[in-house]
GROMACS .gro file of C-alpha atoms in nm:
model
  208
    1MET     CA    1  -3.331   3.252   3.416
    2THR     CA    2  -2.986   3.457   3.489
    3THR     CA    3  -2.922   3.753   3.258
    4GLU     CA    4  -2.511   3.758   3.051
    5ARG     CA    5  -2.400   4.033   3.037
    6GLU     CA    6  -2.076   4.075   2.815
    7TRP     CA    7  -1.852   4.213   2.606
    8LYS     CA    8  -1.732   4.120   2.288
    9TRP     CA    9  -1.437   4.234   2.060
   10GLU     CA   10  -1.272   4.090   1.780
   11ILE     CA   11  -0.975   4.014   1.745
   12GLY     CA   12  -0.757   4.003   1.416
   13SER     CA   13  -0.463   3.727   1.431
   14ALA     CA   14  -0.383   3.484   1.624
   15ASP     CA   15  -0.048   3.641   1.738
   16LEU     CA   16  -0.247   3.897   1.851
   17LEU     CA   17  -0.461   3.638   2.112
   18ASP     CA   18  -0.167   3.580   2.201
   19GLU     CA   19  -0.094   3.956   2.256
   20ILE     CA   20  -0.382   4.029   2.494
   21ALA     CA   21  -0.364   3.727   2.700
   22GLY     CA   22  -0.024   3.843   2.840
   23ALA     CA   23  -0.183   4.221   2.882
   24PRO     CA   24  -0.147   4.332   3.240
   25LEU     CA   25  -0.499   4.344   3.436
   26PRO     CA   26  -0.613   4.642   3.606
   27GLU     CA   27  -0.444   4.722   3.944
   28GLY     CA   28  -0.636   4.527   4.234
   29VAL     CA   29  -0.768   4.306   3.976
   30GLU     CA   30  -0.704   3.922   4.109
   31GLY     CA   31  -0.649   3.696   3.842
   32GLY     CA   32  -0.669   3.347   3.807
   33ASP     CA   33  -0.531   3.066   3.657
   34TRP     CA   34  -0.555   3.035   3.251
   35ARG     CA   35  -0.813   2.669   3.182
   36THR     CA   36  -0.808   2.566   2.873
   37SER     CA   37  -1.085   2.360   2.688
   38ARG     CA   38  -1.261   2.288   2.356
   39LEU     CA   39  -1.664   2.345   2.371
   40GLU     CA   40  -1.843   2.159   2.062
   41ASN     CA   41  -2.160   2.326   2.008
   42ARG     CA   42  -2.498   2.263   1.841
   43TYR     CA   43  -2.770   2.483   1.779
   44PHE     CA   44  -3.117   2.330   1.664
   45ASP     CA   45  -3.450   2.478   1.611
   46THR     CA   46  -3.822   2.339   1.452
   47ARG     CA   47  -3.815   2.301   1.080
   48ASP     CA   48  -4.035   2.608   1.025
   49ARG     CA   49  -3.762   2.805   1.237
   50ARG     CA   50  -3.951   2.911   1.541
   51LEU     CA   51  -3.714   2.955   1.781
   52SER     CA   52  -3.588   3.236   1.510
   53ALA     CA   53  -3.942   3.343   1.429
   54ALA     CA   54  -3.958   3.393   1.800
   55ALA     CA   55  -3.627   3.604   1.825
   56ALA     CA   56  -3.436   3.270   2.048
   57ALA     CA   57  -3.194   3.003   2.035
   58PHE     CA   58  -3.125   2.628   2.132
   59ARG     CA   59  -2.839   2.567   2.230
   60ALA     CA   60  -2.647   2.160   2.355
   61ARG     CA   61  -2.302   2.240   2.428
   62ARG     CA   62  -2.015   1.941   2.523
   63HIS     CA   63  -1.685   2.062   2.723
   64GLU     CA   64  -1.376   1.820   2.615
   65ASP     CA   65  -1.281   1.747   2.952
   66ASP     CA   66  -1.698   1.646   3.089
   67ARG     CA   67  -1.807   1.427   2.792
   68SER     CA   68  -2.089   1.331   3.066
   69VAL     CA   69  -2.213   1.608   3.022
   70LEU     CA   70  -2.449   1.817   2.855
   71LEU     CA   71  -2.508   2.210   2.840
   72LEU     CA   72  -2.862   2.280   2.711
   73THR     CA   73  -2.884   2.656   2.680
   74LEU     CA   74  -3.239   2.845   2.577
   75LYS     CA   75  -3.135   3.240   2.494
   76GLU     CA   76  -3.367   3.536   2.482
   77GLY     CA   77  -3.353   3.851   2.414
   78HIS     CA   78  -3.075   3.942   2.243
   79ARG     CA   79  -2.978   4.352   2.287
   80ARG     CA   80  -2.651   4.537   2.184
   81GLU     CA   81  -2.498   4.910   2.267
   82GLY     CA   82  -2.186   4.846   2.090
   83ALA     CA   83  -1.952   4.553   2.128
   84PHE     CA   84  -2.177   4.502   2.493
   85HIS     CA   85  -2.425   4.194   2.488
   86ARG     CA   86  -2.720   4.125   2.755
   87MET     CA   87  -2.912   3.883   2.692
   88VAL     CA   88  -3.153   3.649   2.920
   89GLU     CA   89  -3.031   3.255   2.985
   90ILE     CA   90  -3.194   2.924   3.097
   91GLU     CA   91  -2.929   2.632   3.182
   92GLY     CA   92  -2.967   2.309   3.297
   93ARG     CA   93  -2.701   2.024   3.255
   94VAL     CA   94  -2.855   1.673   3.190
   95PRO     CA   95  -2.657   1.372   3.048
   96ASP     CA   96  -2.803   1.416   2.665
   97PHE     CA   97  -3.100   1.529   2.471
   98ASP     CA   98  -3.350   1.347   2.210
   99PRO     CA   99  -3.399   1.629   1.965
  100LEU     CA  100  -3.700   1.397   1.808
  101GLU     CA  101  -3.875   1.451   2.168
  102PRO     CA  102  -3.707   1.691   2.401
  103TRP     CA  103  -4.019   1.772   2.588
  104ARG     CA  104  -3.885   1.415   2.714
  105THR     CA  105  -3.563   1.614   2.876
  106GLU     CA  106  -3.596   1.710   3.199
  107ALA     CA  107  -3.435   2.045   3.241
  108ALA     CA  108  -3.558   2.432   3.258
  109PRO     CA  109  -3.456   2.515   2.947
  110VAL     CA  110  -3.664   2.268   2.806
  111ARG     CA  111  -3.897   2.336   2.933
  112ARG     CA  112  -3.927   2.676   2.812
  113LEU     CA  113  -3.828   2.566   2.495
  114VAL     CA  114  -4.181   2.352   2.461
  115GLU     CA  115  -4.380   2.708   2.566
  116LEU     CA  116  -4.184   2.927   2.281
  117VAL     CA  117  -4.231   2.596   1.988
  118GLY     CA  118  -4.457   2.322   2.171
  119ARG     CA  119  -4.365   1.949   2.140
  120ARG     CA  120  -4.193   1.920   1.813
  121PRO     CA  121  -3.894   1.763   1.765
  122VAL     CA  122  -3.635   1.997   1.664
  123GLU     CA  123  -3.326   1.988   1.448
  124VAL     CA  124  -2.972   2.020   1.425
  125LEU     CA  125  -2.966   2.417   1.299
  126VAL     CA  126  -2.587   2.486   1.321
  127ARG     CA  127  -2.248   2.325   1.487
  128PHE     CA  128  -1.916   2.481   1.569
  129GLU     CA  129  -1.632   2.410   1.759
  130THR     CA  130  -1.419   2.692   2.035
  131SER     CA  131  -1.105   2.671   2.225
  132ARG     CA  132  -1.115   2.862   2.438
  133LEU     CA  133  -0.900   2.984   2.689
  134CYS     CA  134  -0.974   3.182   2.957
  135ARG     CA  135  -0.979   3.287   3.362
  136GLU     CA  136  -1.178   3.429   3.657
  137LEU     CA  137  -1.105   3.756   3.721
  138ARG     CA  138  -1.201   3.981   4.032
  139SER     CA  139  -1.247   4.359   4.138
  140PRO     CA  140  -1.242   4.495   4.514
  141SER     CA  141  -1.460   4.757   4.361
  142GLY     CA  142  -1.615   4.594   4.016
  143GLY     CA  143  -1.707   4.252   4.174
  144GLY     CA  144  -1.632   3.906   3.990
  145ALA     CA  145  -1.649   3.884   3.558
  146VAL     CA  146  -1.465   3.583   3.340
  147LEU     CA  147  -1.208   3.665   3.015
  148ALA     CA  148  -1.227   3.420   2.729
  149LEU     CA  149  -1.018   3.397   2.467
  150ASP     CA  150  -1.205   3.197   2.173
  151THR     CA  151  -1.067   3.050   1.827
  152THR     CA  152  -1.397   2.882   1.640
  153ARG     CA  153  -1.343   2.693   1.392
  154TRP     CA  154  -1.644   2.687   1.112
  155ALA     CA  155  -1.782   2.362   0.959
  156ASP     CA  156  -1.603   2.497   0.569
  157GLY     CA  157  -1.234   2.501   0.768
  158GLY     CA  158  -1.248   2.906   0.812
  159PHE     CA  159  -1.193   3.049   1.186
  160PHE     CA  160  -1.326   3.333   1.398
  161ARG     CA  161  -1.157   3.474   1.686
  162GLU     CA  162  -1.311   3.662   1.978
  163LEU     CA  163  -1.235   3.813   2.344
  164GLU     CA  164  -1.494   3.802   2.584
  165LEU     CA  165  -1.517   3.992   2.904
  166GLU     CA  166  -1.861   3.824   3.105
  167LEU     CA  167  -1.960   3.978   3.395
  168SER     CA  168  -2.088   3.733   3.710
  169ALA     CA  169  -2.367   3.806   3.910
  170ASP     CA  170  -2.191   4.104   4.119
  171GLY     CA  171  -1.956   4.197   3.826
  172LYS     CA  172  -2.002   4.616   3.758
  173GLY     CA  173  -2.030   4.692   3.458
  174ASP     CA  174  -1.872   5.043   3.483
  175ARG     CA  175  -1.575   4.943   3.682
  176TRP     CA  176  -1.458   4.718   3.375
  177GLU     CA  177  -1.599   4.901   3.122
  178ARG     CA  178  -1.308   5.128   3.142
  179TRP     CA  179  -1.062   4.856   3.162
  180MET     CA  180  -1.217   4.715   2.804
  181LEU     CA  181  -1.270   5.062   2.601
  182GLY     CA  182  -0.875   5.100   2.751
  183LEU     CA  183  -0.754   4.733   2.626
  184ALA     CA  184  -0.971   4.781   2.228
  185ARG     CA  185  -0.793   5.062   2.231
  186ARG     CA  186  -0.470   5.000   2.205
  187HIS     CA  187  -0.477   4.703   2.038
  188ARG     CA  188  -0.747   4.847   1.765
  189LEU     CA  189  -0.997   4.573   1.858
  190VAL     CA  190  -1.337   4.588   1.687
  191PRO     CA  191  -1.663   4.545   1.873
  192SER     CA  192  -1.835   4.230   1.783
  193GLU     CA  193  -2.152   4.356   1.636
  194GLU     CA  194  -2.325   3.993   1.602
  195THR     CA  195  -2.303   3.674   1.776
  196LYS     CA  196  -2.140   3.354   1.719
  197LEU     CA  197  -2.481   3.151   1.638
  198ALA     CA  198  -2.557   3.432   1.385
  199ARG     CA  199  -2.191   3.439   1.208
  200ALA     CA  200  -2.232   3.082   1.121
  201MET     CA  201  -2.607   3.077   1.018
  202LYS     CA  202  -2.474   3.364   0.801
  203ARG     CA  203  -2.157   3.156   0.686
  204MET     CA  204  -2.373   2.846   0.572
  205ALA     CA  205  -2.601   3.048   0.364
  206ALA     CA  206  -2.318   3.245   0.192
  207GLU     CA  207  -2.213   2.800   0.084
  208ARG     CA  208  -2.520   2.733  -0.073
   0.00000   0.00000   0.00000
């Protein structure tokens, strides 16, 4: 179980995304190579939406570059202060996952899922794909972080672009916050007030 801590900002265009990717790093910060990946995301819930009622989410994610592994994540306790988001995550990697009998999958996030909803089947709530450009950052005084530039394609063909800076376990939020706030001011970024799941759910509801 870990606590995810990250800043999230909306990016209005592909050109702005490229501009931010080329922005200089703070003095003393070392940046790793940029990596690209495509993420296939599926969120599950019971038919009567017990997870949603418990303010929790269950995601299954595959990376395009390693389709033999499915990353399962149980998310709880989401809180937001401006652009800063915090939530508890339980993750586990498995070869596959049967939503009709999820309790048969041996993984920590599934055990927590069963604690929340019981031995019930789950179904796909929403699905979407994210193209991610990311790099690891390290600061002598601020610890580590991962900078990600995401382009998410919704089921209706629309796009959403977002900047994320996720703190590593040793990351010190105050050291990274100054850089993030300065970057947001320079590029006139708007804080992301919702998770990708919440946005996907709203778009799906609007289609009905």
